[in-house]
Coordinates of C-alpha atoms in Angstrom, one line a residue:
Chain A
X1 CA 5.2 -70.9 -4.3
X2 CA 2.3 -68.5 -3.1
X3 CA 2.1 -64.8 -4.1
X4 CA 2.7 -64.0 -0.8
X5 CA 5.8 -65.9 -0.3
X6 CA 7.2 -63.9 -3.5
X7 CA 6.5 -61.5 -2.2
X8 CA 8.1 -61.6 1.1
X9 CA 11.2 -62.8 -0.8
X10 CA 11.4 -60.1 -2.6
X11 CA 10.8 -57.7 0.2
X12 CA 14.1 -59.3 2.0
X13 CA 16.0 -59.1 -1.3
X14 CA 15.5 -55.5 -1.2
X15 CA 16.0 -55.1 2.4
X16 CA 19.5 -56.8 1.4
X17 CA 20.0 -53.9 -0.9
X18 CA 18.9 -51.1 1.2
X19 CA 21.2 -52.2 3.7
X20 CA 23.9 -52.8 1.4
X21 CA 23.6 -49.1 -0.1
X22 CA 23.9 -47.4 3.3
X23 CA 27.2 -47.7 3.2
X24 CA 28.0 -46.1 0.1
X25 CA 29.4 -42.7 -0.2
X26 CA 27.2 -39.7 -0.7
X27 CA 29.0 -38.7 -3.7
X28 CA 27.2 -40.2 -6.6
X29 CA 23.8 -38.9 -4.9
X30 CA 21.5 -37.1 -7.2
X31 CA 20.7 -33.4 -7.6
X32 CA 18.5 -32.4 -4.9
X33 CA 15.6 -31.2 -7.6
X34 CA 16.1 -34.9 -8.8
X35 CA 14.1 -36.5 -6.0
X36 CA 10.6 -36.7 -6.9
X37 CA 11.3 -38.2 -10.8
X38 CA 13.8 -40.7 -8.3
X39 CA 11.2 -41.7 -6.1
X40 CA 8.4 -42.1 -8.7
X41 CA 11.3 -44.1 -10.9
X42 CA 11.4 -46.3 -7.8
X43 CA 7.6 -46.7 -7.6
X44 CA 7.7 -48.0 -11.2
X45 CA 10.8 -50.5 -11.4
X46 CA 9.3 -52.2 -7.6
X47 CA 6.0 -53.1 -9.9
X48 CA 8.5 -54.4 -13.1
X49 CA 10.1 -56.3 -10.5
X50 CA 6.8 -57.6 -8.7
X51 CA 5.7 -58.5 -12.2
X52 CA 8.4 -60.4 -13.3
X53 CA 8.9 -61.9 -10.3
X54 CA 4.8 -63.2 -10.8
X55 CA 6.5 -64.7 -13.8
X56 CA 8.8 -66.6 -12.2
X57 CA 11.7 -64.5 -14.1
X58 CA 13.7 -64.2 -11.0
X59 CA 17.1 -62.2 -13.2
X60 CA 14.8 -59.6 -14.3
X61 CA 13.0 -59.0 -11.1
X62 CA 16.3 -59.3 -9.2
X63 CA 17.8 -56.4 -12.0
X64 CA 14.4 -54.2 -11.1
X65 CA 14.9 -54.1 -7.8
X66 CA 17.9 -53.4 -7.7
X67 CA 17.1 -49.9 -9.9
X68 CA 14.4 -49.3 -7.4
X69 CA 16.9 -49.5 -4.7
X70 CA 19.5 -47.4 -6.4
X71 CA 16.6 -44.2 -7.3
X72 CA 14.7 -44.5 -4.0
X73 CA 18.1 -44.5 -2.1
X74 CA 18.7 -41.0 -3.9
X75 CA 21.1 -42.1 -6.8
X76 CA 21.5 -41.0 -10.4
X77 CA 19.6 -44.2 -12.5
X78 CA 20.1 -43.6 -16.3
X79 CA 18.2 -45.8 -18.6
X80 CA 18.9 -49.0 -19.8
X81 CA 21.8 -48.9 -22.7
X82 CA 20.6 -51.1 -25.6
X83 CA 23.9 -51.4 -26.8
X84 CA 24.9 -54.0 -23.9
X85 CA 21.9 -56.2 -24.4
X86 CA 21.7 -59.0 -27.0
X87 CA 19.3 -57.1 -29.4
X88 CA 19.3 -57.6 -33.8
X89 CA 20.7 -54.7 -35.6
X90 CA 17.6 -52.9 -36.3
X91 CA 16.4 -53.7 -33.4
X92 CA 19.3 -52.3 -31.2
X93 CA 19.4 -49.1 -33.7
X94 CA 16.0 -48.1 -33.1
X95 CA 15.8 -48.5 -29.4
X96 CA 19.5 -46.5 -29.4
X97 CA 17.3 -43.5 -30.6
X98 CA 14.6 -43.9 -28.8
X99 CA 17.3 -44.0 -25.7
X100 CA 18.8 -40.8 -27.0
X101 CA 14.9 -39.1 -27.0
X102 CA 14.4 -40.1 -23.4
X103 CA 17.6 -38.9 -22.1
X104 CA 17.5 -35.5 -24.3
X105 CA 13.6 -35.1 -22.2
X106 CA 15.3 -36.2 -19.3
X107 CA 18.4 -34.1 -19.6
X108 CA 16.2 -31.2 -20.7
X109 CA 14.6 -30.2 -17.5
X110 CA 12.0 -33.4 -17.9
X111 CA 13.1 -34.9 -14.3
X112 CA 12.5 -31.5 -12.7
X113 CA 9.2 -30.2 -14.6
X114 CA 7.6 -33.6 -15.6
X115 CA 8.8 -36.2 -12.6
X116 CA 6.4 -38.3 -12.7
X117 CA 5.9 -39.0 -17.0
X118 CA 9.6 -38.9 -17.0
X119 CA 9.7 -42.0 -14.6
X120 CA 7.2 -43.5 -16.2
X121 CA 8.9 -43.3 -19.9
X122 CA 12.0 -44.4 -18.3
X123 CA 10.7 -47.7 -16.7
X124 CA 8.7 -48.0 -19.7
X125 CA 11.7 -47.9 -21.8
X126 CA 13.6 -50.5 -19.8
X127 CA 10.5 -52.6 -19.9
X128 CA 10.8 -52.5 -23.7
X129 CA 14.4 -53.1 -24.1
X130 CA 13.6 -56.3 -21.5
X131 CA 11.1 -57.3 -23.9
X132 CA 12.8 -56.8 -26.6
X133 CA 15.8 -58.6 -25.9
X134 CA 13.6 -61.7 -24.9
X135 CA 12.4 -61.3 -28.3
X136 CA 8.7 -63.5 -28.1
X137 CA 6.4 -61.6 -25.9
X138 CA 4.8 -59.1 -29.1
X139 CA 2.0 -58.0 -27.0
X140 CA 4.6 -57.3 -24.0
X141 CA 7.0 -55.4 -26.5
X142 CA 3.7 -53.2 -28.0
X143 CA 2.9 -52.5 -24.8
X144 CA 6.1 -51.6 -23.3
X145 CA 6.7 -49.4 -26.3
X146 CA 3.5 -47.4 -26.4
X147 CA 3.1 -46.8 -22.7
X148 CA 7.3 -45.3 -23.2
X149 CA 6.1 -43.0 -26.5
X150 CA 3.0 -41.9 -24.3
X151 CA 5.2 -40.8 -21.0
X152 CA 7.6 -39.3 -22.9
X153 CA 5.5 -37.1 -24.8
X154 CA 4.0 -35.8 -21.4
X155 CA 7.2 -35.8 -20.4
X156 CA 8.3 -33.4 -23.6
X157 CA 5.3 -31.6 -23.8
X158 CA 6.5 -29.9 -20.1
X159 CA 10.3 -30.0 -20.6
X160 CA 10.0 -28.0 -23.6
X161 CA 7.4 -25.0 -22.2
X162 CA 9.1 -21.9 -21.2
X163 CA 8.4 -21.5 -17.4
X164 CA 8.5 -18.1 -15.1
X165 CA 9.0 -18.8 -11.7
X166 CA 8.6 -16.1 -8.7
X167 CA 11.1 -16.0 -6.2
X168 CA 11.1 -15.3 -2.6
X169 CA 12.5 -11.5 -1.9
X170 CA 13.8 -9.4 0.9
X171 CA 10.3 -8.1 1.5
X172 CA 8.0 -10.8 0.1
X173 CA 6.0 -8.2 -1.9
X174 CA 5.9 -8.3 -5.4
X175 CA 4.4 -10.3 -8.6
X176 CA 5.2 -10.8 -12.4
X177 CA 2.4 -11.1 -15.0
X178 CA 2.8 -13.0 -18.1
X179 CA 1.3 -12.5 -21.1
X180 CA 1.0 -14.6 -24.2
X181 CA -1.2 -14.4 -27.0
X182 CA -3.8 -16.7 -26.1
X183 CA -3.9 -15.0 -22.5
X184 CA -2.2 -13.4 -18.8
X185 CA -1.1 -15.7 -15.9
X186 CA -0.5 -13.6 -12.7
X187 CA 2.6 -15.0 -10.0
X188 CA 1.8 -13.6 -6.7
X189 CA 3.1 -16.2 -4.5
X190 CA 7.3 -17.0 -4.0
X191 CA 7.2 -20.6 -6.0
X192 CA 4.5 -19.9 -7.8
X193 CA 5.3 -20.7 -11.4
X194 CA 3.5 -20.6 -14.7
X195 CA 4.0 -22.8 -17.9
X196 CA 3.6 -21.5 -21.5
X197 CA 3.9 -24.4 -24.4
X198 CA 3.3 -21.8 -27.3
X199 CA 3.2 -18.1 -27.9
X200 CA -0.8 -19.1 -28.2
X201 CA -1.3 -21.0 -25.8
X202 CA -2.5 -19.3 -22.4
X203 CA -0.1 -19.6 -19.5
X204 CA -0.9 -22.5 -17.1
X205 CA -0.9 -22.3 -13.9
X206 CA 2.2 -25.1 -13.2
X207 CA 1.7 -25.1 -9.2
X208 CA 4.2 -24.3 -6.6
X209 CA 7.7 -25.5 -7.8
X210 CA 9.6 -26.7 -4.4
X211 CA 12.8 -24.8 -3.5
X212 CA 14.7 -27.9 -4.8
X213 CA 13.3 -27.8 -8.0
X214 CA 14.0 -24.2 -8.4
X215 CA 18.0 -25.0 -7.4
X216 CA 18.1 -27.9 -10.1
X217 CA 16.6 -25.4 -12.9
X218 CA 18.3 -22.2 -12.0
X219 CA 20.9 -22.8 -9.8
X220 CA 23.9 -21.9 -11.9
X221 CA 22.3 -18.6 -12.9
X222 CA 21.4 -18.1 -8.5
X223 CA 24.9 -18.7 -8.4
X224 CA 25.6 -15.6 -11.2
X225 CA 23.9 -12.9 -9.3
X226 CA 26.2 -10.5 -8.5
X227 CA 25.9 -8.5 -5.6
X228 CA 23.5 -6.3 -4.7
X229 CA 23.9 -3.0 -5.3
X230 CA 24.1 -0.1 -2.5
X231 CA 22.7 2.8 -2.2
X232 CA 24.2 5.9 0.3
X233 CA 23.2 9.2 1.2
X234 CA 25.7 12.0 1.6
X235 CA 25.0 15.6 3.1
X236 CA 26.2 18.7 3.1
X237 CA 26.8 21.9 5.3
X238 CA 24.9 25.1 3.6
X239 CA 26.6 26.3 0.4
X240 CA 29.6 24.1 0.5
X241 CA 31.6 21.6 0.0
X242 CA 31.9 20.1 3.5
X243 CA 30.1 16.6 4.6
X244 CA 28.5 16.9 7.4
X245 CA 29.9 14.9 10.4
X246 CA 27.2 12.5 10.2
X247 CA 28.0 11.7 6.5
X248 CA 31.9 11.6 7.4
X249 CA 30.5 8.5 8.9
X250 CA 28.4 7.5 5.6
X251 CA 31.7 8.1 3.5
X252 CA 33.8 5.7 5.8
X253 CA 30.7 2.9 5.2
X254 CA 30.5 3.6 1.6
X255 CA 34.4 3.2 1.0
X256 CA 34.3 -0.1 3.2
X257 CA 31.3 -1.6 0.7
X258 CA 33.8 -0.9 -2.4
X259 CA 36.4 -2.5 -1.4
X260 CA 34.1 -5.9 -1.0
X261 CA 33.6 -5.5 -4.7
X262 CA 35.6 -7.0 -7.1
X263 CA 34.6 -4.7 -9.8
X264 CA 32.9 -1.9 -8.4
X265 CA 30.9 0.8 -10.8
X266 CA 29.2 4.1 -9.1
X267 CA 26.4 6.3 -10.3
X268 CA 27.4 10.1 -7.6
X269 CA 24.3 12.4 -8.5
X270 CA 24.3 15.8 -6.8
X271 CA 21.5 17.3 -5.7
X272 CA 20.8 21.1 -4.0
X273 CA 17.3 22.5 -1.8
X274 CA 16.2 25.5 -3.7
X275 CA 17.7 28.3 -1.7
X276 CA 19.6 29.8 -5.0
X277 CA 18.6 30.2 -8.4
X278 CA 18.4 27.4 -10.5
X279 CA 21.6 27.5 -12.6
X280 CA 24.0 27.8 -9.7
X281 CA 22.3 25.1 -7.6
X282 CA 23.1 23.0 -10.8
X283 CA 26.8 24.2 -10.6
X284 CA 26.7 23.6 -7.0
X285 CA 25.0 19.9 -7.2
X286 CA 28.0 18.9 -9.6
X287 CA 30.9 20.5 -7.4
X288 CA 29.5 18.5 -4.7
X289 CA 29.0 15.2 -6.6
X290 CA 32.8 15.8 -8.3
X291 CA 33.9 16.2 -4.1
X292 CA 32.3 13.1 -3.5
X293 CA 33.6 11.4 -6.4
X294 CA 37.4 12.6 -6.1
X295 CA 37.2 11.0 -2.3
X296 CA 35.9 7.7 -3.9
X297 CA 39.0 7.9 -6.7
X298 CA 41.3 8.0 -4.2
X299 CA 40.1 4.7 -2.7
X300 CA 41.0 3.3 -5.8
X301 CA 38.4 2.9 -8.1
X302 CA 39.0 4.5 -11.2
X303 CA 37.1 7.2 -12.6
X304 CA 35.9 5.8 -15.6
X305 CA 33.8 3.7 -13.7
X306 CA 32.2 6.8 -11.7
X307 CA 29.3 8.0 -13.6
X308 CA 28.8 11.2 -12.5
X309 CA 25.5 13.8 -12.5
X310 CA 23.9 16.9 -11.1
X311 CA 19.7 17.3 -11.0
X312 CA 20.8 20.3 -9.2
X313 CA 17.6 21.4 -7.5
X314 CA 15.0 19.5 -9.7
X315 CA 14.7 16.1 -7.4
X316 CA 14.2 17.1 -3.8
X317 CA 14.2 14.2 -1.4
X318 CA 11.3 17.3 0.6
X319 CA 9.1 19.0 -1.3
X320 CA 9.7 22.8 -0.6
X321 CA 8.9 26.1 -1.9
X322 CA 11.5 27.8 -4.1
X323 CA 14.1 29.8 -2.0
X324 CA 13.4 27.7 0.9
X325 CA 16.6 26.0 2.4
X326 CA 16.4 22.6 3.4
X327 CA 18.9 20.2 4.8
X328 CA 17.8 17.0 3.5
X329 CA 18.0 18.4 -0.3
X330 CA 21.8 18.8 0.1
X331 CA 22.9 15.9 -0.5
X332 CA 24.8 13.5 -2.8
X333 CA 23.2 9.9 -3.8
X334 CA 25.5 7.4 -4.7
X335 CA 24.5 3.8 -5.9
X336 CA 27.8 1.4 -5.9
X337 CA 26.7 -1.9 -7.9
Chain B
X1 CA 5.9 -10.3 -44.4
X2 CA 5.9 -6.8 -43.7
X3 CA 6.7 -7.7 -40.0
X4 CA 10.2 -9.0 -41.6
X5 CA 11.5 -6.1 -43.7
X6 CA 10.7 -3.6 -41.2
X7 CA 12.4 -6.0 -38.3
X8 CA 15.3 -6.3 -41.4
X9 CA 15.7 -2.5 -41.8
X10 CA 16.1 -2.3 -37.6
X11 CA 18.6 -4.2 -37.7
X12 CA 20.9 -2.9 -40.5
X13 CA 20.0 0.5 -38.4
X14 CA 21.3 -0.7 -35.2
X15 CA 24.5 -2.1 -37.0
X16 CA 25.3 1.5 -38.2
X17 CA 25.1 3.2 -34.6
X18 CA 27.0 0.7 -33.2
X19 CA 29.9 0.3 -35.9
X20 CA 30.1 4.3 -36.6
X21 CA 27.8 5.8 -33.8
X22 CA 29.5 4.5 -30.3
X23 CA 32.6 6.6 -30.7
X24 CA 30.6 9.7 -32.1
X25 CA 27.5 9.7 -29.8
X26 CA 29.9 8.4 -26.7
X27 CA 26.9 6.0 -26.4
X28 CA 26.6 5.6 -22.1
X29 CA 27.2 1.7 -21.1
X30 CA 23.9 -0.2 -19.8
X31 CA 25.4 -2.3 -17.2
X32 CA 28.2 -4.2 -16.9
X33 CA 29.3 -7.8 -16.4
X34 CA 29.8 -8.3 -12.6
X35 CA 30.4 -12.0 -12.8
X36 CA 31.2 -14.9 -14.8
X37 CA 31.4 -18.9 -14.5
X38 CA 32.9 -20.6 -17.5
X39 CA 32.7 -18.5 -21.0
X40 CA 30.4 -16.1 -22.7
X41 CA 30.2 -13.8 -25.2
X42 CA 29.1 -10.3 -25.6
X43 CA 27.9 -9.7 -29.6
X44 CA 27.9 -6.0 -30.7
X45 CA 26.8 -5.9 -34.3
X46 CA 28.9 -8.0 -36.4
X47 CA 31.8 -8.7 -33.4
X48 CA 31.4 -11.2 -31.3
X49 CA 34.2 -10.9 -28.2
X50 CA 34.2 -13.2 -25.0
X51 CA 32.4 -11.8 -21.9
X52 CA 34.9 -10.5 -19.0
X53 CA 34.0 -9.7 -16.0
X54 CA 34.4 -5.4 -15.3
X55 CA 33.0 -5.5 -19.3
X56 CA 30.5 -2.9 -20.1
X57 CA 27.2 -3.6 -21.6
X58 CA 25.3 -1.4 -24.0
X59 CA 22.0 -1.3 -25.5
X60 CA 21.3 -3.7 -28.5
X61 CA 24.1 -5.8 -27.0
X62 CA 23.4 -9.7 -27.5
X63 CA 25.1 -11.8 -24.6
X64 CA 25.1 -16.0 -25.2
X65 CA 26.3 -18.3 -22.4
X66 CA 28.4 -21.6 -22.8
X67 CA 26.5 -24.9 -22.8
X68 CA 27.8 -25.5 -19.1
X69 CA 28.7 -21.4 -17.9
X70 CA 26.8 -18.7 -16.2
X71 CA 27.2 -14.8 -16.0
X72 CA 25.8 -12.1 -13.8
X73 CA 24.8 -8.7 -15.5
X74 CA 24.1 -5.2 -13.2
X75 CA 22.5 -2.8 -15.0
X76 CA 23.3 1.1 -13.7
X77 CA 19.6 1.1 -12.2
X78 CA 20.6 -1.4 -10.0
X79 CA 18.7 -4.4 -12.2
X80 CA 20.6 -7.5 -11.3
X81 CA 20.2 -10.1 -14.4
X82 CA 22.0 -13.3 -14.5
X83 CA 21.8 -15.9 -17.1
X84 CA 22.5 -19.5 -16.4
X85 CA 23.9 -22.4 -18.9
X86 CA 23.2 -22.1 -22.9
X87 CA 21.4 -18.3 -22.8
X88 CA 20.5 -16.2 -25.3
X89 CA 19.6 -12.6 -24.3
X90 CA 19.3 -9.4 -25.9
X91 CA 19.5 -6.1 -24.1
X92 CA 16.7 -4.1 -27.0
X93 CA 16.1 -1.2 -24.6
X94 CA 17.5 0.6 -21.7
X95 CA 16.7 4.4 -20.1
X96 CA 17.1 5.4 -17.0
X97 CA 16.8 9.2 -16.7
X98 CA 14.1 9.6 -13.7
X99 CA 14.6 13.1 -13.5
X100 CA 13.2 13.2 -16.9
X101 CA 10.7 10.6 -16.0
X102 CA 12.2 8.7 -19.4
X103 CA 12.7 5.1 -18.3
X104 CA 12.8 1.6 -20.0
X105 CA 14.2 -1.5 -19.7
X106 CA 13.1 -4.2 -22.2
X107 CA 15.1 -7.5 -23.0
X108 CA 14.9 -10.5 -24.4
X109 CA 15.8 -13.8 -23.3
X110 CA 16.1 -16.2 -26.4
X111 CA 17.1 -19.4 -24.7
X112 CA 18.4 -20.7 -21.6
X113 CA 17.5 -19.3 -18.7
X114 CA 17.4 -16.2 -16.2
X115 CA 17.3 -14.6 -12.4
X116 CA 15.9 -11.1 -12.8
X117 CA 15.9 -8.7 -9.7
X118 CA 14.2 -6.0 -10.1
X119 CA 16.4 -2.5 -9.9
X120 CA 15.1 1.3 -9.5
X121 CA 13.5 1.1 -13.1
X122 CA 10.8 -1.0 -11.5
X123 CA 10.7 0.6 -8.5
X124 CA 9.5 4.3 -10.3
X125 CA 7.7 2.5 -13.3
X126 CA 7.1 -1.2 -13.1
X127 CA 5.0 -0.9 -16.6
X128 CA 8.5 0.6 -18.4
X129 CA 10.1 -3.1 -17.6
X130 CA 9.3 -6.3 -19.8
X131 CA 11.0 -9.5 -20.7
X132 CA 10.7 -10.9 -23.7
X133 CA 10.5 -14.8 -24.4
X134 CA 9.9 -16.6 -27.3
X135 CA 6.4 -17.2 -26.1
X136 CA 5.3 -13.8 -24.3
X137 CA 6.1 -11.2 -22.3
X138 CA 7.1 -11.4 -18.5
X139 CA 5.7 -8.2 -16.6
X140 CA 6.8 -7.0 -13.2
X141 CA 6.5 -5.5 -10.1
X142 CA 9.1 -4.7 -8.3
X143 CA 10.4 -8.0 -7.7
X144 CA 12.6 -11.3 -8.4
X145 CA 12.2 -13.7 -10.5
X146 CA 13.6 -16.6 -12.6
X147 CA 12.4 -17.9 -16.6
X148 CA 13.4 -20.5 -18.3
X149 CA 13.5 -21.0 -22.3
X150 CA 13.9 -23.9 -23.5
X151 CA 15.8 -24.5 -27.5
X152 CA 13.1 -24.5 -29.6
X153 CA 12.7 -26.7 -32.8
X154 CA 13.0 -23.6 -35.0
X155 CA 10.8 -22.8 -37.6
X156 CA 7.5 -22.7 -36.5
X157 CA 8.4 -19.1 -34.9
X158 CA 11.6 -17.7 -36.3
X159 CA 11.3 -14.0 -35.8
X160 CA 13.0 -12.7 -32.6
X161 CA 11.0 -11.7 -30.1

């Protein structure tokens, strides 16, 4: 049969497949941050199964595909277990823990941070255990084997560096330095994301992680971050305790946000202008900021989770001569978290 | 070697304030734990307790994650830290008293990983905040960001860092 009729064979075969996994339920579909080690996992069992198809080992190829079906089609392909295939003892044993290093790489962040090694360690791995198993191909086995211990190293070498990622805010600005001993990486860019292998090493520039990626890595501790905390501004009539009608307003917002939280905790700090002396603006600043904090108490928080301060006249929002009154510095901040 | 006794003689210090000093002193809580998936702990000295949600945080606290759980940490500056599955992470240093213009935040994240967004702290003095990994130090500017630390095969670096 010509090359090109194997070819074409195996093209429908896999067109047989592909058609055959539409209709299986999205369920079992990989992480989203999985895709890129899937589809270069893919890219490597379609040549296994073009070159054992070349040698007329039509099982093998037909098992290949299959795999390259499965990952390109978006769904979870573990490695080959040894323990199914008809391997010798020591034989079976020492492919059964060099299964358990892939899959540690693998499950360690290696399909995420090293897609493309990880694919190839995996294939590689499969290729082995398919040599193996056969049993008379040596120079197959060798090189099977040492393309899987090379892969996987790469593979290793990035699962196991720490990694700093930079993510989009509210206002885009912002950037995080970091610093090892053998040097500084700067993130100025949301994705942008920096690898460190040692505390010696200098911190590599790792590229852009895609938003996917950054869900796979971190998105159980995204999921964790509680909600933002809010700040409000509160002011006073001269002198006084009274809001003024404006802030009546503020209050009624304020007392709304803590009851979204589940387990509200408020810093009230009081704060005065500098028309008064010093020691009785301080007075003042924590009469208002107790006002303030008796209304929230009676919403139902309680008031050991009310942290509550007076700067008296040392933190104007204005800048004003002493004994100058000023609106804006009568006021009560509080931050609800 | 010299590193290790003084790092030593820190620690049996910070075990003494928080057995016998947190009732004295009244020592202010950090933060506290706004959300949890799953189990934690919170280690204060020699106690270890799980991690509840409403639980207050204070400084030298060390907080671990379960191998599969996640828990979200706001700090009273408004610093919102969460730490996803198998973390590690050590609160070494927290001030916030801007009216005194004495602020700090300075924490260490062991192992696992982390969302940091950045609080008030940052905001007044970004050069007061730094997070520690095994390898380095993470810097910011008023920001968010996420780390991740993979379990090291201890021994080549063992002190803390």
């Amino acid at each position: 049969m010509s090359r090109a009729a194997r070819r074409s064979i195996s093209g429908l075969l896999l067109a047989a497949l592909l058609a055959g996994c539409q209709a299986l339920p999205p369920a079992g579909q990989a992480e989203e941050g999985d895709r890129e080690f899937l589809s270069a996992l893919a890219t490597r069992y379609e040549a296994l199964g073009a070159s054992e198809a070349e040698q007329y080992d039509w099982p093998d190829s037909w098992w290949y595909a299959r795999r390259a079906v499965r990952a390109s089609a978006g769904y979870p392909v573990e490695p080959v277990d040894p323990a199914t295939r008809a391997l010798s003892g020591p034989a079976r044993e020492n492919l059964g823990s060099a299964r358990a290093d892939l899959l540690g790489v693998l499950d360690g962040g290696g399909r995420i941070l090293a897609p493309e090694p990880s694919a190839r360690a995996q294939a590689a791995f499969d290729c082995w255990v398919e040599q193996q198993e056969e049993g008379w191909q040596t120079a197959d086995i060798e090189q099977c084997r040492s393309e899987f211990v090379q892969a996987l190293g790469e593979a290793r070498l990035a699962a196991r560096s720490e990694l700093v990622v930079l993510l989009p805010g509210e206002n885009g600005a912002g950037a995080v330095a970091v610093q090892t001993r053998g040097g500084r990486q700067a993130l100025d860019r949301p994705y942008a994301a920096s690898a460190s292998s040692s505390p010696d090493a200098v911190p590599a520039d790792r590229g852009d992680l895609s938003p996917a990626a950054v869900s796979g890595l971190f998105g159980d501790a995204l999921n964790a971050v509680p909600q933002a905390p809010v700040s409000f501004i509160l002011q006073f009539e001269a002198g006084g305790q009274d809001l003024t009608d404006a802030s009546k307003q503020v209050l009624l917002d304020l007392t709304a946000d803590i009851r979204r939280r589940r387990v509200p905790d408020l810093t009230v700090i009081g704060h005065t202008d500098r028309a008064g002396a010093a020691p009785s603006n301080e007075r003042l600043a924590r009469s208002r900021a107790e006002t303030v904090a008796r209304l929230i108490e009676a919403e139902g928080v309680p008031a050991g989770a009310i942290d509550v301060k007076s700067f008296g006249e040392t933190d104007p929002l204005v800048r004003t001569a002493d004994g100058v009154a000023e609106p804006r510095n009568r006021r009560v901040e509080v931050m609800v978290r | 070697m010299h590193k290790y006794r003084l790092l030593l003689a820190g620690f049996t210090m910070v075990s003494m304030v928080t057995l016998d000093g947190r009732e004295l002193k009244a020592e202010e809580p950090v933060g506290q734990i706004k959300t949890i998936a799953g189990v934690g702990a919170v280690i204060r000295g020699a106690q270890s307790v799980p991690a509840e949600v409403g639980q207050e945080i204070y400084r030298n606290d060390r907080i671990q994650t379960g191998a599969n759980d996640s828990l979200g940490i706001t700090f009273r500056d408004g610093t919102q830290v969460s730490l996803g599955a198998g973390s590690d992470f050590l609160v070494r240093d927290f001030v916030f008293e801007p009216q005194k213009g004495k602020l700090s935040f300075v924490v260490s994240i062991l192992k696992g990983s982390l969302v940091y967004i950045s609080g008030r702290i940052a905001a007044l003095m970004p050069q007061a905040v730094e997070i520690k990994t095994v390898n380095g130090t993470i810097g910011v500017r008023g920001t968010r960001f996420a780390a991740r630390v993979p379990p090291a095969d201890r021994g080549d670096h063992g002190a803390i860092p």
